[in-house]
């Protein structure tokens, strides 16, 4: 009788231990499910905020692209006042980036939203300047062509520039309105070698 009572006690004890373990596992799983649901809700709210912000940025960008194009300033953009020799001899990427942004800002009213890249041409010991602009379809092609020519004229005064590339993209048709490449001649003037 004592043995049966002892076996029964062990069986009840084992069943209680197994039941307690199952309850703890179920409680843990329930807690993890609530935590995952909370994370999912927070992520969904964050995604909605990002989508709203993206919508605002796209609207502002389209507003920027539809801004009017102005005539090239008579006094130029002041590009000759930039310390161009510094970029030929030094590898200061931070200053180069700041200068690229500064040039892009000054070009935006006359050529559209601009991206500018200054790169070293080590073999020639000079610089290349790549200008890529994007505009919405418009009727100002003649003004863009005049502004592009004026820009090339101003850039030809910079001795350190060996090559200049100017690309103007119509974002509505995804076609280049202008794709011009200038190379510095022995005389120091920039000569148009390719145009599209």
PDB file of C-alpha atoms in Angstrom:
ATOM      1  CA  UNK A   1       0.000   0.000   0.000  1.00  0.00           C
ATOM      2  CA  UNK A   2       2.846   2.349   0.812  1.00  0.00           C
ATOM      3  CA  UNK A   3       4.425   1.554  -2.547  1.00  0.00           C
ATOM      4  CA  UNK A   4       1.170   2.300  -4.414  1.00  0.00           C
ATOM      5  CA  UNK A   5       0.810   5.565  -2.491  1.00  0.00           C
ATOM      6  CA  UNK A   6       4.418   6.470  -3.304  1.00  0.00           C
ATOM      7  CA  UNK A   7       3.924   5.638  -7.019  1.00  0.00           C
ATOM      8  CA  UNK A   8       0.715   7.646  -7.060  1.00  0.00           C
ATOM      9  CA  UNK A   9       2.518  10.599  -5.419  1.00  0.00           C
ATOM     10  CA  UNK A  10       5.317  10.388  -8.026  1.00  0.00           C
ATOM     11  CA  UNK A  11       2.771  10.201 -10.875  1.00  0.00           C
ATOM     12  CA  UNK A  12       0.768  13.172  -9.527  1.00  0.00           C
ATOM     13  CA  UNK A  13       3.975  15.114  -8.922  1.00  0.00           C
ATOM     14  CA  UNK A  14       5.172  14.367 -12.496  1.00  0.00           C
ATOM     15  CA  UNK A  15       1.800  15.335 -13.962  1.00  0.00           C
ATOM     16  CA  UNK A  16       1.797  18.603 -11.980  1.00  0.00           C
ATOM     17  CA  UNK A  17       5.367  19.368 -13.092  1.00  0.00           C
ATOM     18  CA  UNK A  18       4.546  18.649 -16.749  1.00  0.00           C
ATOM     19  CA  UNK A  19       1.318  20.688 -16.539  1.00  0.00           C
ATOM     20  CA  UNK A  20       3.189  23.597 -14.901  1.00  0.00           C
ATOM     21  CA  UNK A  21       5.835  23.447 -17.639  1.00  0.00           C
ATOM     22  CA  UNK A  22       3.188  23.484 -20.361  1.00  0.00           C
ATOM     23  CA  UNK A  23       1.440  26.455 -18.693  1.00  0.00           C
ATOM     24  CA  UNK A  24       4.758  28.343 -18.496  1.00  0.00           C
ATOM     25  CA  UNK A  25       5.504  27.579 -22.141  1.00  0.00           C
ATOM     26  CA  UNK A  26       2.019  28.738 -23.180  1.00  0.00           C
ATOM     27  CA  UNK A  27       2.383  31.923 -21.139  1.00  0.00           C
ATOM     28  CA  UNK A  28       5.799  32.570 -22.709  1.00  0.00           C
ATOM     29  CA  UNK A  29       4.429  32.014 -26.218  1.00  0.00           C
ATOM     30  CA  UNK A  30       1.478  34.297 -25.514  1.00  0.00           C
ATOM     31  CA  UNK A  31       3.837  36.989 -24.223  1.00  0.00           C
ATOM     32  CA  UNK A  32       6.031  36.664 -27.328  1.00  0.00           C
ATOM     33  CA  UNK A  33       2.956  36.893 -29.578  1.00  0.00           C
ATOM     34  CA  UNK A  34       1.824  40.093 -27.848  1.00  0.00           C
ATOM     35  CA  UNK A  35       5.362  41.507 -28.109  1.00  0.00           C
ATOM     36  CA  UNK A  36       5.572  40.646 -31.838  1.00  0.00           C
ATOM     37  CA  UNK A  37       2.170  42.189 -32.458  1.00  0.00           C
ATOM     38  CA  UNK A  38       3.287  45.362 -30.664  1.00  0.00           C
ATOM     39  CA  UNK A  39       6.458  45.497 -32.793  1.00  0.00           C
ATOM     40  CA  UNK A  40       4.375  44.947 -35.936  1.00  0.00           C
ATOM     41  CA  UNK A  41       2.018  47.812 -35.025  1.00  0.00           C
ATOM     42  CA  UNK A  42       4.949  50.172 -34.295  1.00  0.00           C
ATOM     43  CA  UNK A  43       6.622  49.183 -37.562  1.00  0.00           C
ATOM     44  CA  UNK A  44       3.395  49.769 -39.463  1.00  0.00           C
ATOM     45  CA  UNK A  45       3.045  53.265 -37.949  1.00  0.00           C
ATOM     46  CA  UNK A  46       6.687  54.034 -38.770  1.00  0.00           C
ATOM     47  CA  UNK A  47       6.155  52.838 -42.349  1.00  0.00           C
ATOM     48  CA  UNK A  48       3.096  55.061 -42.714  1.00  0.00           C
ATOM     49  CA  UNK A  49       5.112  58.054 -41.454  1.00  0.00           C
ATOM     50  CA  UNK A  50       7.902  57.284 -43.945  1.00  0.00           C
ATOM     51  CA  UNK A  51       5.360  57.027 -46.772  1.00  0.00           C
ATOM     52  CA  UNK A  52       3.860  60.396 -45.812  1.00  0.00           C
ATOM     53  CA  UNK A  53       7.324  61.966 -45.667  1.00  0.00           C
ATOM     54  CA  UNK A  54       8.228  60.446 -49.025  1.00  0.00           C
ATOM     55  CA  UNK A  55       5.033  61.833 -50.529  1.00  0.00           C
ATOM     56  CA  UNK A  56       5.931  65.308 -49.240  1.00  0.00           C
ATOM     57  CA  UNK A  57       9.486  65.017 -50.595  1.00  0.00           C
ATOM     58  CA  UNK A  58       8.254  63.863 -54.018  1.00  0.00           C
ATOM     59  CA  UNK A  59       5.802  66.773 -54.148  1.00  0.00           C
ATOM     60  CA  UNK A  60       8.493  69.277 -53.201  1.00  0.00           C
ATOM     61  CA  UNK A  61      10.867  67.728 -55.714  1.00  0.00           C
ATOM     62  CA  UNK A  62       8.300  68.014 -58.495  1.00  0.00           C
ATOM     63  CA  UNK A  63       7.686  71.625 -57.430  1.00  0.00           C
ATOM     64  CA  UNK A  64      11.430  72.260 -57.631  1.00  0.00           C
ATOM     65  CA  UNK A  65      11.664  70.682 -61.065  1.00  0.00           C
ATOM     66  CA  UNK A  66       8.876  72.859 -62.380  1.00  0.00           C
ATOM     67  CA  UNK A  67      10.536  76.102 -61.285  1.00  0.00           C
ATOM     68  CA  UNK A  68      11.281  78.513 -64.125  1.00  0.00           C
ATOM     69  CA  UNK A  69      14.715  78.647 -65.719  1.00  0.00           C
ATOM     70  CA  UNK A  70      16.428  82.033 -65.470  1.00  0.00           C
ATOM     71  CA  UNK A  71      18.928  83.670 -67.777  1.00  0.00           C
ATOM     72  CA  UNK A  72      22.604  83.195 -66.974  1.00  0.00           C
ATOM     73  CA  UNK A  73      23.815  86.125 -64.829  1.00  0.00           C
ATOM     74  CA  UNK A  74      25.829  88.739 -66.728  1.00  0.00           C
ATOM     75  CA  UNK A  75      28.561  88.671 -64.084  1.00  0.00           C
ATOM     76  CA  UNK A  76      28.666  84.883 -64.119  1.00  0.00           C
ATOM     77  CA  UNK A  77      28.270  82.502 -61.208  1.00  0.00           C
ATOM     78  CA  UNK A  78      31.609  83.250 -59.581  1.00  0.00           C
ATOM     79  CA  UNK A  79      32.988  79.808 -60.399  1.00  0.00           C
ATOM     80  CA  UNK A  80      36.446  81.273 -61.055  1.00  0.00           C
ATOM     81  CA  UNK A  81      36.689  82.278 -57.387  1.00  0.00           C
ATOM     82  CA  UNK A  82      36.703  78.619 -56.275  1.00  0.00           C
ATOM     83  CA  UNK A  83      40.101  77.286 -55.179  1.00  0.00           C
ATOM     84  CA  UNK A  84      40.475  74.874 -58.125  1.00  0.00           C
ATOM     85  CA  UNK A  85      44.243  74.269 -57.703  1.00  0.00           C
ATOM     86  CA  UNK A  86      43.478  72.831 -54.258  1.00  0.00           C
ATOM     87  CA  UNK A  87      41.479  69.996 -55.833  1.00  0.00           C
ATOM     88  CA  UNK A  88      44.281  69.125 -58.255  1.00  0.00           C
ATOM     89  CA  UNK A  89      46.838  68.725 -55.455  1.00  0.00           C
ATOM     90  CA  UNK A  90      44.740  67.644 -52.454  1.00  0.00           C
ATOM     91  CA  UNK A  91      42.368  64.740 -51.789  1.00  0.00           C
ATOM     92  CA  UNK A  92      40.002  66.488 -49.374  1.00  0.00           C
ATOM     93  CA  UNK A  93      36.687  64.758 -50.115  1.00  0.00           C
ATOM     94  CA  UNK A  94      34.720  66.811 -47.607  1.00  0.00           C
ATOM     95  CA  UNK A  95      35.742  70.128 -49.179  1.00  0.00           C
ATOM     96  CA  UNK A  96      35.199  68.676 -52.647  1.00  0.00           C
ATOM     97  CA  UNK A  97      31.672  67.597 -51.703  1.00  0.00           C
ATOM     98  CA  UNK A  98      30.903  71.031 -50.217  1.00  0.00           C
ATOM     99  CA  UNK A  99      32.120  72.691 -53.424  1.00  0.00           C
ATOM    100  CA  UNK A 100      30.069  70.311 -55.584  1.00  0.00           C
ATOM    101  CA  UNK A 101      26.945  71.166 -53.576  1.00  0.00           C
ATOM    102  CA  UNK A 102      27.716  74.894 -53.804  1.00  0.00           C
ATOM    103  CA  UNK A 103      28.114  74.703 -57.594  1.00  0.00           C
ATOM    104  CA  UNK A 104      24.933  72.620 -57.919  1.00  0.00           C
ATOM    105  CA  UNK A 105      22.973  75.212 -55.930  1.00  0.00           C
ATOM    106  CA  UNK A 106      24.184  78.018 -58.159  1.00  0.00           C
ATOM    107  CA  UNK A 107      23.369  76.056 -61.338  1.00  0.00           C
ATOM    108  CA  UNK A 108      19.833  75.017 -60.340  1.00  0.00           C
ATOM    109  CA  UNK A 109      18.111  78.317 -61.285  1.00  0.00           C
ATOM    110  CA  UNK A 110      19.739  78.391 -64.732  1.00  0.00           C
ATOM    111  CA  UNK A 111      19.877  74.717 -65.755  1.00  0.00           C
ATOM    112  CA  UNK A 112      17.449  72.870 -63.450  1.00  0.00           C
ATOM    113  CA  UNK A 113      18.128  70.664 -60.437  1.00  0.00           C
ATOM    114  CA  UNK A 114      21.827  69.902 -60.693  1.00  0.00           C
ATOM    115  CA  UNK A 115      24.248  67.253 -59.531  1.00  0.00           C
ATOM    116  CA  UNK A 116      27.939  68.108 -59.846  1.00  0.00           C
ATOM    117  CA  UNK A 117      30.979  65.852 -59.641  1.00  0.00           C
ATOM    118  CA  UNK A 118      34.568  67.085 -59.567  1.00  0.00           C
ATOM    119  CA  UNK A 119      37.141  64.415 -60.331  1.00  0.00           C
ATOM    120  CA  UNK A 120      40.900  64.345 -60.747  1.00  0.00           C
ATOM    121  CA  UNK A 121      42.403  63.390 -64.068  1.00  0.00           C
ATOM    122  CA  UNK A 122      45.698  62.186 -62.631  1.00  0.00           C
ATOM    123  CA  UNK A 123      47.409  61.451 -65.964  1.00  0.00           C
ATOM    124  CA  UNK A 124      46.687  64.980 -67.245  1.00  0.00           C
ATOM    125  CA  UNK A 125      47.159  66.678 -63.856  1.00  0.00           C
ATOM    126  CA  UNK A 126      43.845  68.514 -64.189  1.00  0.00           C
ATOM    127  CA  UNK A 127      40.196  68.226 -63.194  1.00  0.00           C
ATOM    128  CA  UNK A 128      37.050  66.992 -64.866  1.00  0.00           C
ATOM    129  CA  UNK A 129      33.707  68.554 -64.059  1.00  0.00           C
ATOM    130  CA  UNK A 130      30.506  66.588 -64.686  1.00  0.00           C
ATOM    131  CA  UNK A 131      27.200  68.439 -64.466  1.00  0.00           C
ATOM    132  CA  UNK A 132      23.939  66.515 -64.657  1.00  0.00           C
ATOM    133  CA  UNK A 133      20.675  68.421 -64.406  1.00  0.00           C
ATOM    134  CA  UNK A 134      17.052  67.350 -64.470  1.00  0.00           C
ATOM    135  CA  UNK A 135      14.110  69.489 -65.499  1.00  0.00           C
ATOM    136  CA  UNK A 136      10.429  68.989 -66.260  1.00  0.00           C
ATOM    137  CA  UNK A 137       9.382  69.317 -69.905  1.00  0.00           C
ATOM    138  CA  UNK A 138       9.334  72.939 -70.854  1.00  0.00           C
ATOM    139  CA  UNK A 139       9.641  75.397 -73.672  1.00  0.00           C
ATOM    140  CA  UNK A 140      12.938  76.947 -72.485  1.00  0.00           C
ATOM    141  CA  UNK A 141      15.284  74.873 -74.663  1.00  0.00           C
ATOM    142  CA  UNK A 142      16.817  77.977 -76.287  1.00  0.00           C
ATOM    143  CA  UNK A 143      17.446  79.524 -72.868  1.00  0.00           C
ATOM    144  CA  UNK A 144      18.987  76.270 -71.630  1.00  0.00           C
ATOM    145  CA  UNK A 145      21.276  76.174 -74.654  1.00  0.00           C
ATOM    146  CA  UNK A 146      22.345  79.795 -74.115  1.00  0.00           C
ATOM    147  CA  UNK A 147      22.912  79.172 -70.386  1.00  0.00           C
ATOM    148  CA  UNK A 148      24.939  76.061 -71.175  1.00  0.00           C
ATOM    149  CA  UNK A 149      27.133  78.014 -73.598  1.00  0.00           C
ATOM    150  CA  UNK A 150      27.615  80.822 -71.040  1.00  0.00           C
ATOM    151  CA  UNK A 151      28.549  78.259 -68.400  1.00  0.00           C
ATOM    152  CA  UNK A 152      31.121  76.695 -70.742  1.00  0.00           C
ATOM    153  CA  UNK A 153      32.533  80.156 -71.439  1.00  0.00           C
ATOM    154  CA  UNK A 154      32.872  80.884 -67.707  1.00  0.00           C
ATOM    155  CA  UNK A 155      34.407  77.468 -67.041  1.00  0.00           C
ATOM    156  CA  UNK A 156      36.965  77.960 -69.831  1.00  0.00           C
ATOM    157  CA  UNK A 157      38.566  80.666 -67.666  1.00  0.00           C
ATOM    158  CA  UNK A 158      39.494  78.003 -65.082  1.00  0.00           C
ATOM    159  CA  UNK A 159      42.948  76.662 -65.982  1.00  0.00           C
ATOM    160  CA  UNK A 160      42.635  73.490 -63.890  1.00  0.00           C
ATOM    161  CA  UNK A 161      39.604  72.165 -65.781  1.00  0.00           C
ATOM    162  CA  UNK A 162      40.566  69.821 -68.605  1.00  0.00           C
ATOM    163  CA  UNK A 163      37.118  68.426 -69.372  1.00  0.00           C
ATOM    164  CA  UNK A 164      33.545  69.507 -68.735  1.00  0.00           C
ATOM    165  CA  UNK A 165      30.455  67.409 -69.338  1.00  0.00           C
ATOM    166  CA  UNK A 166      26.981  68.971 -69.223  1.00  0.00           C
ATOM    167  CA  UNK A 167      23.883  66.760 -69.358  1.00  0.00           C
ATOM    168  CA  UNK A 168      20.350  68.091 -69.149  1.00  0.00           C
ATOM    169  CA  UNK A 169      17.668  65.426 -68.737  1.00  0.00           C
ATOM    170  CA  UNK A 170      13.960  65.943 -69.384  1.00  0.00           C
ATOM    171  CA  UNK A 171      12.413  63.858 -66.598  1.00  0.00           C
ATOM    172  CA  UNK A 172       9.038  63.622 -68.341  1.00  0.00           C
ATOM    173  CA  UNK A 173      10.412  61.856 -71.425  1.00  0.00           C
ATOM    174  CA  UNK A 174      13.615  60.521 -69.815  1.00  0.00           C
ATOM    175  CA  UNK A 175      15.502  61.927 -72.821  1.00  0.00           C
ATOM    176  CA  UNK A 176      18.546  64.173 -72.781  1.00  0.00           C
ATOM    177  CA  UNK A 177      17.842  67.659 -74.082  1.00  0.00           C
ATOM    178  CA  UNK A 178      21.577  68.350 -74.088  1.00  0.00           C
ATOM    179  CA  UNK A 179      24.551  66.095 -73.618  1.00  0.00           C
ATOM    180  CA  UNK A 180      27.655  68.156 -74.266  1.00  0.00           C
ATOM    181  CA  UNK A 181      31.317  67.391 -73.663  1.00  0.00           C
ATOM    182  CA  UNK A 182      33.989  70.065 -73.724  1.00  0.00           C
ATOM    183  CA  UNK A 183      37.767  69.515 -73.772  1.00  0.00           C
ATOM    184  CA  UNK A 184      40.365  72.154 -72.958  1.00  0.00           C
ATOM    185  CA  UNK A 185      42.391  73.129 -76.031  1.00  0.00           C
ATOM    186  CA  UNK A 186      46.034  74.245 -76.011  1.00  0.00           C
ATOM    187  CA  UNK A 187      44.787  77.838 -76.223  1.00  0.00           C
ATOM    188  CA  UNK A 188      42.982  77.363 -72.902  1.00  0.00           C
ATOM    189  CA  UNK A 189      39.448  77.587 -74.315  1.00  0.00           C
ATOM    190  CA  UNK A 190      36.958  74.803 -73.887  1.00  0.00           C
ATOM    191  CA  UNK A 191      36.076  73.219 -77.190  1.00  0.00           C
ATOM    192  CA  UNK A 192      32.820  71.331 -77.737  1.00  0.00           C
ATOM    193  CA  UNK A 193      33.748  67.853 -78.931  1.00  0.00           C
ATOM    194  CA  UNK A 194      30.465  66.036 -78.543  1.00  0.00           C
ATOM    195  CA  UNK A 195      26.881  67.167 -78.463  1.00  0.00           C
ATOM    196  CA  UNK A 196      23.597  65.357 -78.519  1.00  0.00           C
TER     197      UNK A 196
END
